[in-house]
mmCIF file of C-alpha atoms in Angstrom:
data_model
loop_
_atom_site.group_PDB
_atom_site.id
_atom_site.type_symbol
_atom_site.label_atom_id
_atom_site.label_comp_id
_atom_site.label_asym_id
_atom_site.label_seq_id
_atom_site.Cartn_x
_atom_site.Cartn_y
_atom_site.Cartn_z
ATOM 1 C CA UNK A 37 19.369 64.989 -16.997
ATOM 2 C CA UNK A 38 21.361 68.220 -17.502
ATOM 3 C CA UNK A 39 18.914 70.187 -15.342
ATOM 4 C CA UNK A 40 19.136 67.559 -12.646
ATOM 5 C CA UNK A 41 22.924 67.621 -12.722
ATOM 6 C CA UNK A 42 23.082 71.414 -12.571
ATOM 7 C CA UNK A 43 20.738 71.466 -9.555
ATOM 8 C CA UNK A 44 22.889 68.942 -7.675
ATOM 9 C CA UNK A 45 26.437 70.198 -7.847
ATOM 10 C CA UNK A 46 28.666 68.860 -5.073
ATOM 11 C CA UNK A 47 32.299 69.779 -4.336
ATOM 12 C CA UNK A 48 34.505 67.355 -2.394
ATOM 13 C CA UNK A 49 37.733 68.591 -0.777
ATOM 14 C CA UNK A 50 39.729 65.392 -0.546
ATOM 15 C CA UNK A 51 43.376 66.129 -1.245
ATOM 16 C CA UNK A 52 46.656 65.851 0.594
ATOM 17 C CA UNK A 53 47.040 62.106 1.159
ATOM 18 C CA UNK A 54 45.554 58.939 -0.262
ATOM 19 C CA UNK A 55 43.722 58.568 3.043
ATOM 20 C CA UNK A 56 41.696 61.652 2.187
ATOM 21 C CA UNK A 57 41.554 61.292 -1.586
ATOM 22 C CA UNK A 58 40.380 57.714 -2.027
ATOM 23 C CA UNK A 59 37.414 57.857 0.380
ATOM 24 C CA UNK A 60 36.436 61.083 -1.386
ATOM 25 C CA UNK A 61 36.522 59.264 -4.733
ATOM 26 C CA UNK A 62 34.232 56.590 -3.299
ATOM 27 C CA UNK A 63 31.661 59.220 -2.281
ATOM 28 C CA UNK A 64 32.048 60.945 -5.649
ATOM 29 C CA UNK A 65 31.138 57.715 -7.429
ATOM 30 C CA UNK A 66 27.958 57.385 -5.386
ATOM 31 C CA UNK A 67 27.003 60.991 -6.173
ATOM 32 C CA UNK A 68 27.625 60.453 -9.886
ATOM 33 C CA UNK A 69 25.338 57.429 -9.795
ATOM 34 C CA UNK A 70 22.685 59.750 -8.343
ATOM 35 C CA UNK A 71 23.031 62.130 -11.313
ATOM 36 C CA UNK A 72 25.022 64.814 -9.510
ATOM 37 C CA UNK A 73 27.873 66.840 -10.936
ATOM 38 C CA UNK A 74 31.002 66.513 -8.810
ATOM 39 C CA UNK A 75 34.079 68.713 -8.443
ATOM 40 C CA UNK A 76 37.110 67.264 -6.673
ATOM 41 C CA UNK A 77 39.257 69.823 -4.850
ATOM 42 C CA UNK A 78 42.770 68.410 -4.481
ATOM 43 C CA UNK A 79 46.315 69.546 -3.747
ATOM 44 C CA UNK A 80 49.278 69.726 -6.149
ATOM 45 C CA UNK A 81 50.912 66.722 -4.435
ATOM 46 C CA UNK A 82 51.793 63.746 -6.627
ATOM 47 C CA UNK A 83 49.470 61.406 -4.734
ATOM 48 C CA UNK A 84 46.498 63.596 -5.671
ATOM 49 C CA UNK A 85 47.556 64.224 -9.257
ATOM 50 C CA UNK A 86 48.251 60.522 -9.825
ATOM 51 C CA UNK A 87 45.144 59.420 -7.964
ATOM 52 C CA UNK A 88 42.701 61.468 -10.047
ATOM 53 C CA UNK A 89 44.124 60.335 -13.381
ATOM 54 C CA UNK A 90 41.562 58.278 -15.217
ATOM 55 C CA UNK A 91 38.695 59.292 -12.911
ATOM 56 C CA UNK A 92 35.788 59.878 -15.273
ATOM 57 C CA UNK A 93 32.793 62.156 -14.982
ATOM 58 C CA UNK A 94 34.199 64.624 -12.454
ATOM 59 C CA UNK A 95 35.794 68.055 -12.611
ATOM 60 C CA UNK A 96 39.166 68.334 -10.860
ATOM 61 C CA UNK A 97 40.358 71.623 -9.368
ATOM 62 C CA UNK A 98 43.833 71.901 -7.836
ATOM 63 C CA UNK A 99 44.143 74.220 -4.852
ATOM 64 C CA UNK A 100 47.576 75.521 -3.781
ATOM 65 C CA UNK A 101 47.165 74.545 -0.115
ATOM 66 C CA UNK A 102 50.120 73.001 1.718
ATOM 67 C CA UNK A 103 50.313 71.264 5.073
ATOM 68 C CA UNK A 104 51.292 73.029 8.286
ATOM 69 C CA UNK A 105 54.826 72.161 9.380
ATOM 70 C CA UNK A 106 57.048 73.566 12.101
ATOM 71 C CA UNK A 107 58.810 76.583 10.656
ATOM 72 C CA UNK A 108 56.491 76.688 7.664
ATOM 73 C CA UNK A 109 53.688 78.777 9.113
ATOM 74 C CA UNK A 110 54.048 81.607 6.597
ATOM 75 C CA UNK A 111 53.969 79.237 3.631
ATOM 76 C CA UNK A 112 50.925 77.510 5.118
ATOM 77 C CA UNK A 113 49.049 80.795 5.534
ATOM 78 C CA UNK A 114 49.982 81.910 2.044
ATOM 79 C CA UNK A 115 48.705 78.639 0.604
ATOM 80 C CA UNK A 116 45.548 78.809 2.693
ATOM 81 C CA UNK A 117 44.736 82.332 1.506
ATOM 82 C CA UNK A 118 45.318 81.411 -2.129
ATOM 83 C CA UNK A 119 43.175 78.302 -1.758
ATOM 84 C CA UNK A 120 40.405 80.286 -0.084
ATOM 85 C CA UNK A 121 40.368 82.854 -2.882
ATOM 86 C CA UNK A 122 40.451 80.144 -5.541
ATOM 87 C CA UNK A 123 37.595 78.183 -3.973
ATOM 88 C CA UNK A 124 35.522 81.331 -3.420
ATOM 89 C CA UNK A 125 35.940 82.441 -7.037
ATOM 90 C CA UNK A 126 35.030 78.955 -8.256
ATOM 91 C CA UNK A 127 31.921 78.844 -6.070
ATOM 92 C CA UNK A 128 30.890 82.305 -7.272
ATOM 93 C CA UNK A 129 31.020 81.242 -10.908
ATOM 94 C CA UNK A 130 29.505 77.826 -10.255
ATOM 95 C CA UNK A 131 27.744 77.641 -6.934
ATOM 96 C CA UNK A 132 27.547 74.099 -5.520
ATOM 97 C CA UNK A 133 24.652 72.904 -3.382
ATOM 98 C CA UNK A 134 27.040 71.249 -0.921
ATOM 99 C CA UNK A 135 30.726 70.984 -0.059
ATOM 100 C CA UNK A 136 32.097 67.866 1.644
ATOM 101 C CA UNK A 137 35.520 67.941 3.342
ATOM 102 C CA UNK A 138 37.356 64.650 3.857
ATOM 103 C CA UNK A 139 39.901 66.078 6.318
ATOM 104 C CA UNK A 140 43.444 67.381 6.012
ATOM 105 C CA UNK A 141 44.928 70.675 4.959
ATOM 106 C CA UNK A 142 42.836 71.025 1.782
ATOM 107 C CA UNK A 143 39.568 71.042 3.751
ATOM 108 C CA UNK A 144 39.411 74.332 5.611
ATOM 109 C CA UNK A 145 39.567 76.833 2.744
ATOM 110 C CA UNK A 146 36.733 75.302 0.669
ATOM 111 C CA UNK A 147 34.473 74.925 3.712
ATOM 112 C CA UNK A 148 34.952 78.554 4.732
ATOM 113 C CA UNK A 149 34.517 79.735 1.136
ATOM 114 C CA UNK A 150 31.300 77.729 0.897
ATOM 115 C CA UNK A 151 29.953 79.282 4.097
ATOM 116 C CA UNK A 152 30.318 82.759 2.582
ATOM 117 C CA UNK A 153 28.043 81.620 -0.253
ATOM 118 C CA UNK A 154 25.415 80.077 2.007
ATOM 119 C CA UNK A 155 26.296 76.591 0.793
ATOM 120 C CA UNK A 156 25.643 73.549 2.968
ATOM 121 C CA UNK A 157 28.829 72.014 4.331
ATOM 122 C CA UNK A 158 29.772 68.557 5.576
ATOM 123 C CA UNK A 159 32.871 66.753 6.776
ATOM 124 C CA UNK A 160 34.029 63.180 7.173
ATOM 125 C CA UNK A 161 36.538 62.096 9.828
ATOM 126 C CA UNK A 162 37.992 58.656 9.230
ATOM 127 C CA UNK A 163 40.335 58.370 12.225
ATOM 128 C CA UNK A 164 39.596 57.470 15.827
ATOM 129 C CA UNK A 165 41.062 60.832 16.876
ATOM 130 C CA UNK A 166 39.946 63.660 14.568
ATOM 131 C CA UNK A 167 42.576 65.840 12.964
ATOM 132 C CA UNK A 168 42.990 69.488 13.907
ATOM 133 C CA UNK A 169 41.336 70.741 10.729
ATOM 134 C CA UNK A 170 38.239 68.613 11.229
ATOM 135 C CA UNK A 171 37.925 69.445 14.927
ATOM 136 C CA UNK A 172 37.946 73.140 14.061
ATOM 137 C CA UNK A 173 35.665 72.800 11.045
ATOM 138 C CA UNK A 174 33.151 70.712 12.993
ATOM 139 C CA UNK A 175 31.926 73.922 14.664
ATOM 140 C CA UNK A 176 30.780 75.268 11.292
ATOM 141 C CA UNK A 177 29.506 72.373 9.166
ATOM 142 C CA UNK A 178 25.865 71.343 8.860
ATOM 143 C CA UNK A 179 26.607 67.692 9.519
ATOM 144 C CA UNK A 180 29.571 65.403 10.203
ATOM 145 C CA UNK A 181 30.280 61.757 9.392
ATOM 146 C CA UNK A 182 32.772 59.537 11.239
ATOM 147 C CA UNK A 183 34.502 56.251 10.529
ATOM 148 C CA UNK A 184 34.868 55.174 14.176
ATOM 149 C CA UNK A 185 32.153 55.722 16.814
ATOM 150 C CA UNK A 186 34.725 57.010 19.317
ATOM 151 C CA UNK A 187 35.478 59.995 17.051
ATOM 152 C CA UNK A 188 31.944 61.396 17.360
ATOM 153 C CA UNK A 189 32.423 62.792 20.857
ATOM 154 C CA UNK A 190 35.591 64.615 19.786
ATOM 155 C CA UNK A 191 33.775 66.734 17.190
ATOM 156 C CA UNK A 192 31.934 69.947 18.062
ATOM 157 C CA UNK A 193 28.744 69.122 16.215
ATOM 158 C CA UNK A 194 25.448 67.661 17.402
ATOM 159 C CA UNK A 195 24.617 66.124 14.016
ATOM 160 C CA UNK A 196 27.195 63.358 13.690
ATOM 161 C CA UNK A 197 26.449 60.151 11.769
ATOM 162 C CA UNK A 198 28.567 57.011 12.203
ATOM 163 C CA UNK A 199 29.073 55.723 8.656
ATOM 164 C CA UNK A 200 32.440 53.993 8.569
ATOM 165 C CA UNK A 201 35.083 55.053 6.066
ATOM 166 C CA UNK A 202 34.125 54.946 2.366
ATOM 167 C CA UNK A 203 35.945 52.430 0.195
ATOM 168 C CA UNK A 204 35.914 52.272 -3.587
ATOM 169 C CA UNK A 205 33.762 49.414 -4.926
ATOM 170 C CA UNK A 206 36.669 47.500 -6.486
ATOM 171 C CA UNK A 207 37.971 46.751 -2.981
ATOM 172 C CA UNK A 208 36.419 43.384 -2.208
ATOM 173 C CA UNK A 209 37.639 39.798 -1.710
ATOM 174 C CA UNK A 210 39.212 38.706 -4.985
ATOM 175 C CA UNK A 211 40.621 35.546 -6.556
ATOM 176 C CA UNK A 212 44.184 35.591 -5.241
ATOM 177 C CA UNK A 213 45.697 33.609 -8.121
ATOM 178 C CA UNK A 214 44.225 35.968 -10.727
ATOM 179 C CA UNK A 215 45.424 39.055 -8.867
ATOM 180 C CA UNK A 216 48.926 37.631 -8.450
ATOM 181 C CA UNK A 217 49.159 36.793 -12.135
ATOM 182 C CA UNK A 218 48.010 40.304 -13.028
ATOM 183 C CA UNK A 219 50.885 41.696 -10.917
ATOM 184 C CA UNK A 220 53.442 39.408 -12.544
ATOM 185 C CA UNK A 221 53.717 37.127 -9.509
ATOM 186 C CA UNK A 222 53.407 33.344 -9.280
ATOM 187 C CA UNK A 223 49.703 32.549 -8.795
ATOM 188 C CA UNK A 224 50.204 29.723 -6.282
ATOM 189 C CA UNK A 225 52.788 31.224 -3.931
ATOM 190 C CA UNK A 226 51.876 33.418 -0.925
ATOM 191 C CA UNK A 227 52.348 37.172 -1.183
ATOM 192 C CA UNK A 228 53.305 39.642 1.524
ATOM 193 C CA UNK A 229 52.291 43.219 0.711
ATOM 194 C CA UNK A 230 54.319 46.020 2.307
ATOM 195 C CA UNK A 231 52.304 49.233 2.270
ATOM 196 C CA UNK A 232 53.612 52.396 3.823
ATOM 197 C CA UNK A 233 50.679 54.482 2.668
ATOM 198 C CA UNK A 234 50.403 56.719 -0.374
ATOM 199 C CA UNK A 235 53.651 58.494 0.573
ATOM 200 C CA UNK A 236 55.492 55.348 1.578
ATOM 201 C CA UNK A 237 57.083 54.932 4.990
ATOM 202 C CA UNK A 238 60.848 55.046 5.452
ATOM 203 C CA UNK A 239 60.555 53.462 8.894
ATOM 204 C CA UNK A 240 58.803 50.393 7.464
ATOM 205 C CA UNK A 241 61.176 50.310 4.483
ATOM 206 C CA UNK A 242 64.178 50.292 6.834
ATOM 207 C CA UNK A 243 62.650 47.553 8.983
ATOM 208 C CA UNK A 244 61.950 45.330 5.984
ATOM 209 C CA UNK A 245 65.466 45.803 4.562
ATOM 210 C CA UNK A 246 66.949 44.843 7.941
ATOM 211 C CA UNK A 247 64.626 41.835 8.235
ATOM 212 C CA UNK A 248 64.867 40.434 4.705
ATOM 213 C CA UNK A 249 67.768 38.014 5.337
ATOM 214 C CA UNK A 250 65.901 36.429 8.264
ATOM 215 C CA UNK A 251 62.573 36.452 6.423
ATOM 216 C CA UNK A 252 64.186 34.827 3.386
ATOM 217 C CA UNK A 253 65.409 31.974 5.583
ATOM 218 C CA UNK A 254 62.174 31.520 7.572
ATOM 219 C CA UNK A 255 59.622 31.914 4.764
ATOM 220 C CA UNK A 256 61.531 31.331 1.508
ATOM 221 C CA UNK A 257 58.374 30.799 -0.559
ATOM 222 C CA UNK A 258 57.038 34.291 0.113
ATOM 223 C CA UNK A 259 56.650 36.735 -2.775
ATOM 224 C CA UNK A 260 56.612 40.456 -2.172
ATOM 225 C CA UNK A 261 54.766 43.529 -3.353
ATOM 226 C CA UNK A 262 56.364 46.602 -1.797
ATOM 227 C CA UNK A 263 54.947 50.121 -2.077
ATOM 228 C CA UNK A 264 57.921 52.271 -1.075
ATOM 229 C CA UNK A 265 56.867 55.866 -1.687
ATOM 230 C CA UNK A 266 58.935 58.145 -3.946
ATOM 231 C CA UNK A 267 62.225 58.222 -2.016
ATOM 232 C CA UNK A 268 63.183 54.637 -1.250
ATOM 233 C CA UNK A 269 62.316 52.583 -4.338
ATOM 234 C CA UNK A 270 65.883 52.124 -5.597
ATOM 235 C CA UNK A 271 67.421 50.954 -2.325
ATOM 236 C CA UNK A 272 64.456 48.713 -1.465
ATOM 237 C CA UNK A 273 64.542 47.078 -4.893
ATOM 238 C CA UNK A 274 68.282 46.480 -4.524
ATOM 239 C CA UNK A 275 67.727 44.769 -1.160
ATOM 240 C CA UNK A 276 65.351 42.252 -2.731
ATOM 241 C CA UNK A 277 67.674 41.776 -5.703
ATOM 242 C CA UNK A 278 70.658 41.066 -3.451
ATOM 243 C CA UNK A 279 68.761 38.133 -1.921
ATOM 244 C CA UNK A 280 67.281 36.971 -5.252
ATOM 245 C CA UNK A 281 63.731 37.324 -3.885
ATOM 246 C CA UNK A 282 60.673 37.484 -6.121
ATOM 247 C CA UNK A 283 59.461 41.037 -5.497
ATOM 248 C CA UNK A 284 57.529 43.792 -7.239
ATOM 249 C CA UNK A 285 58.698 47.185 -5.949
ATOM 250 C CA UNK A 286 56.830 50.364 -6.846
ATOM 251 C CA UNK A 287 57.062 53.958 -5.560
ATOM 252 C CA UNK A 288 53.340 54.413 -6.265
ATOM 253 C CA UNK A 289 50.689 52.024 -7.520
ATOM 254 C CA UNK A 290 47.117 52.965 -8.337
ATOM 255 C CA UNK A 291 45.517 49.520 -8.440
ATOM 256 C CA UNK A 292 45.814 48.662 -4.773
ATOM 257 C CA UNK A 293 42.704 46.482 -5.014
ATOM 258 C CA UNK A 294 44.834 44.049 -7.057
ATOM 259 C CA UNK A 295 47.610 44.151 -4.464
ATOM 260 C CA UNK A 296 45.284 43.383 -1.557
ATOM 261 C CA UNK A 297 43.484 40.762 -3.627
ATOM 262 C CA UNK A 298 46.833 39.042 -4.178
ATOM 263 C CA UNK A 299 48.098 39.400 -0.599
ATOM 264 C CA UNK A 300 48.213 36.597 1.933
ATOM 265 C CA UNK A 301 48.896 39.277 4.534
ATOM 266 C CA UNK A 302 50.132 42.865 4.680
ATOM 267 C CA UNK A 303 52.554 44.995 6.654
ATOM 268 C CA UNK A 304 51.236 48.522 6.815
ATOM 269 C CA UNK A 305 50.889 51.835 8.558
ATOM 270 C CA UNK A 306 47.525 52.310 10.265
ATOM 271 C CA UNK A 307 45.860 55.107 8.349
ATOM 272 C CA UNK A 308 42.094 54.806 8.554
ATOM 273 C CA UNK A 309 41.627 54.544 4.788
ATOM 274 C CA UNK A 310 44.103 51.650 4.553
ATOM 275 C CA UNK A 311 42.364 49.883 7.426
ATOM 276 C CA UNK A 312 39.006 50.270 5.674
ATOM 277 C CA UNK A 313 40.501 48.725 2.535
ATOM 278 C CA UNK A 314 41.912 45.808 4.555
ATOM 279 C CA UNK A 315 38.452 45.253 6.019
ATOM 280 C CA UNK A 316 36.793 45.388 2.593
ATOM 281 C CA UNK A 317 39.251 42.898 1.082
ATOM 282 C CA UNK A 318 39.602 40.845 4.299
ATOM 283 C CA UNK A 319 43.393 41.169 4.248
ATOM 284 C CA UNK A 320 45.031 40.304 7.614
ATOM 285 C CA UNK A 321 47.691 42.843 8.501
ATOM 286 C CA UNK A 322 50.583 43.536 10.805
ATOM 287 C CA UNK A 323 50.165 47.227 11.633
ATOM 288 C CA UNK A 324 53.140 49.471 12.371
ATOM 289 C CA UNK A 325 51.596 52.854 13.266
ATOM 290 C CA UNK A 326 53.418 55.977 12.167
ATOM 291 C CA UNK A 327 54.895 57.162 15.488
ATOM 292 C CA UNK A 328 54.847 60.869 14.550
ATOM 293 C CA UNK A 329 51.178 60.927 13.548
ATOM 294 C CA UNK A 330 49.255 63.784 15.139
ATOM 295 C CA UNK A 331 48.113 62.787 18.652
ATOM 296 C CA UNK A 332 49.343 59.264 17.874
ATOM 297 C CA UNK A 333 46.059 58.650 16.032
ATOM 298 C CA UNK A 334 47.442 55.766 13.954
ATOM 299 C CA UNK A 335 48.156 53.828 17.145
ATOM 300 C CA UNK A 336 44.552 54.263 18.264
ATOM 301 C CA UNK A 337 43.288 53.278 14.797
ATOM 302 C CA UNK A 338 45.405 50.127 14.980
ATOM 303 C CA UNK A 339 44.203 49.289 18.485
ATOM 304 C CA UNK A 340 40.598 49.346 17.282
ATOM 305 C CA UNK A 341 41.370 46.714 14.635
ATOM 306 C CA UNK A 342 43.577 44.642 16.925
ATOM 307 C CA UNK A 343 40.891 44.554 19.607
ATOM 308 C CA UNK A 344 38.372 43.469 16.955
ATOM 309 C CA UNK A 345 40.670 40.560 16.024
ATOM 310 C CA UNK A 346 41.485 41.684 12.482
ATOM 311 C CA UNK A 347 45.139 42.723 12.830
ATOM 312 C CA UNK A 348 48.375 42.458 14.794
ATOM 313 C CA UNK A 349 50.265 45.426 16.228
ATOM 314 C CA UNK A 350 53.994 46.176 16.189
ATOM 315 C CA UNK A 351 55.334 49.487 17.530
ATOM 316 C CA UNK A 352 58.109 50.896 15.364
ATOM 317 C CA UNK A 353 60.311 51.825 18.311
ATOM 318 C CA UNK A 354 60.175 48.224 19.567
ATOM 319 C CA UNK A 355 60.516 46.507 16.192
ATOM 320 C CA UNK A 356 63.438 44.199 15.459
ATOM 321 C CA UNK A 357 63.830 41.661 12.646
ATOM 322 C CA UNK A 358 63.277 38.835 15.133
ATOM 323 C CA UNK A 359 60.044 40.325 16.514
ATOM 324 C CA UNK A 360 58.807 41.135 13.019
ATOM 325 C CA UNK A 361 59.371 37.573 11.787
ATOM 326 C CA UNK A 362 57.839 36.036 14.892
ATOM 327 C CA UNK A 363 54.722 38.185 14.537
ATOM 328 C CA UNK A 364 54.377 37.566 10.812
ATOM 329 C CA UNK A 365 54.770 33.796 10.804
ATOM 330 C CA UNK A 366 51.289 33.066 12.153
ATOM 331 C CA UNK A 367 49.650 35.377 9.617
ATOM 332 C CA UNK A 368 51.589 33.879 6.723
ATOM 333 C CA UNK A 369 51.697 30.207 7.670
ATOM 334 C CA UNK A 370 48.494 29.520 9.644
ATOM 335 C CA UNK A 371 45.264 29.337 7.665
ATOM 336 C CA UNK A 372 43.283 29.128 10.928
ATOM 337 C CA UNK A 373 44.794 32.412 12.134
ATOM 338 C CA UNK A 374 44.033 34.090 8.821
ATOM 339 C CA UNK A 375 40.473 32.761 8.771
ATOM 340 C CA UNK A 376 39.821 34.189 12.235
ATOM 341 C CA UNK A 377 41.272 37.556 11.227
ATOM 342 C CA UNK A 378 39.239 37.621 8.013
ATOM 343 C CA UNK A 379 35.993 37.017 9.886
ATOM 344 C CA UNK A 380 36.840 39.904 12.215
ATOM 345 C CA UNK A 381 37.688 42.148 9.251
ATOM 346 C CA UNK A 382 34.361 41.348 7.622
ATOM 347 C CA UNK A 383 32.656 42.627 10.783
ATOM 348 C CA UNK A 384 34.743 45.828 10.642
ATOM 349 C CA UNK A 385 33.774 46.566 7.038
ATOM 350 C CA UNK A 386 31.189 49.303 6.396
ATOM 351 C CA UNK A 387 30.108 48.527 2.809
ATOM 352 C CA UNK A 388 27.455 51.251 2.674
ATOM 353 C CA UNK A 389 29.586 54.134 3.985
ATOM 354 C CA UNK A 390 29.896 56.044 0.692
ATOM 355 C CA UNK A 391 26.271 55.407 -0.153
ATOM 356 C CA UNK A 392 25.134 56.596 3.281
ATOM 357 C CA UNK A 393 27.160 59.809 3.060
ATOM 358 C CA UNK A 394 25.910 60.608 -0.449
ATOM 359 C CA UNK A 395 22.304 59.948 0.558
ATOM 360 C CA UNK A 396 22.556 62.134 3.677
ATOM 361 C CA UNK A 397 24.015 65.046 1.687
ATOM 362 C CA UNK A 398 21.291 64.861 -0.952
ATOM 363 C CA UNK A 399 18.592 64.524 1.686
ATOM 364 C CA UNK A 400 19.875 67.659 3.397
ATOM 365 C CA UNK A 401 19.905 69.543 0.088
ATOM 366 C CA UNK A 402 16.337 68.458 -0.640
ATOM 367 C CA UNK A 403 15.154 69.509 2.815
ATOM 368 C CA UNK A 404 16.617 72.991 2.376
ATOM 369 C CA UNK A 405 15.211 73.588 -1.116
ATOM 370 C CA UNK A 406 11.674 74.601 -0.009
ATOM 371 C CA UNK A 407 13.180 77.199 2.327
ATOM 372 C CA UNK A 408 15.348 78.691 -0.423
ATOM 373 C CA UNK A 409 12.410 78.698 -2.824
ATOM 374 C CA UNK A 410 10.214 80.491 -0.269
ATOM 375 C CA UNK A 411 12.906 83.092 0.342
ATOM 376 C CA UNK A 412 13.247 83.751 -3.395
ATOM 377 C CA UNK A 413 9.477 84.069 -3.793
ATOM 378 C CA UNK A 414 9.248 86.485 -0.857
ATOM 379 C CA UNK A 415 12.043 88.594 -2.245
ATOM 380 C CA UNK A 416 10.633 88.684 -5.787
ATOM 381 C CA UNK A 417 8.961 91.984 -6.779
ATOM 382 C CA UNK A 418 5.204 91.948 -7.353
ATOM 383 C CA UNK A 419 4.051 91.927 -10.983
ATOM 384 C CA UNK A 420 0.949 93.523 -12.428
#
C-alpha cells in the first residue's frame, strides 16, 4: 500500500473560495479511495483554513497567493512569485505524478511549477464562462474538465472532458425533519436558506433585511438559516431578532449538506459549486447572481439552471422586497412547483463528476508510465 501511495501522489490547487475548495475536496476523496496520496494547495483565507479542518488523509499546504484586484497588482505579483517558489520547492522534495487546478488565483503558480518538473497537469472549470486563470492555463495543461458543456469551447485545449462539477458525497436528498432538528429548527416547519456563498453576500443580506417585514407577514411560518459571511452576522441576526423570527444566523458553516437537507428552498448567489450542490440535494432556489462577477459569469450560470427548470432568477439591481416575496411564494408554498424544480435539478446533477475526474487523471498517469520507464532505461549506463 505504501509503495502504491508513493507512486500516485496528486496535488490539487483548490483554494481561494468555497467554489474552488469544495469540488477539490470531492476529487481528493475519490483519489484517496484509489490509494493515492493527496496534497491540497490552498490559500491563507479563512474559507480555506476552515474548510480543510477535519479533512482526513490529506496533506495541506498553504500558499501565499492573493487575488488580483485593481490597484493591487504589485501585491498579486509578490504573492504569485512566493507561491511559485513554494510549490516548486515542494514538488522538488516530493514530486507528484499530477497536479489538478480547480480555478482561481491559487491555480497558476502550482501548474507552472509542475510544468518545470515534467509533471502532468490538469484543470477543472466549473462555470459557464471560464475564469481568466483557467483560460490562460488551458494552453499548458494536459487535459481539462468542465462543469458546463458551453465552457469547453472557451478553453484553449483540444482534450476537454465534460464532467459536471464535483460535489462531496454527503450532498444528497436528506430527511428534512432530521436535518432541521440537527440545526436546532422545528422539524415540521418550512425552512428558507439564505446562502451568499462562502464569503457571504452583502447585497443579498441587505435585500433580506429590507424584505423581512413583508416576508414575516406573507409567510409567517417560515424558519430561516442565513449564512452571512464574516462582516454582516451581527446586523442580520438583529434584524431577525427585531421581528421575533425563528432564525439560525452564522458567518460560516461547514455542514452545508445539513442546511440544504433542511431547506424548503434557498436564496443564493449563482456560483457553480453552489448550483451543483443544489442539484445534488434537489433544493429549489431563487438565484441572485453577483453582479460584479468576472464577465457576469454568475448570471450565465443561473440562466443555465433557470432554462433547465431548476431555479428562479432575480437580478440584484431590479430586486425589491415586493418582487422578492412574489418570486419566493411559489417556491415556498406550492409543492407542485417544488416537485417540478426538483425533477429538473435531478437532471442537472452529475453524480460521477469527481469519480470521472479522478479516473481520467490516473488513466493519464498510467499511460505515461511506460514512456518514463523507457526513457530511464535508455539513459541508464550499461553494466558489465
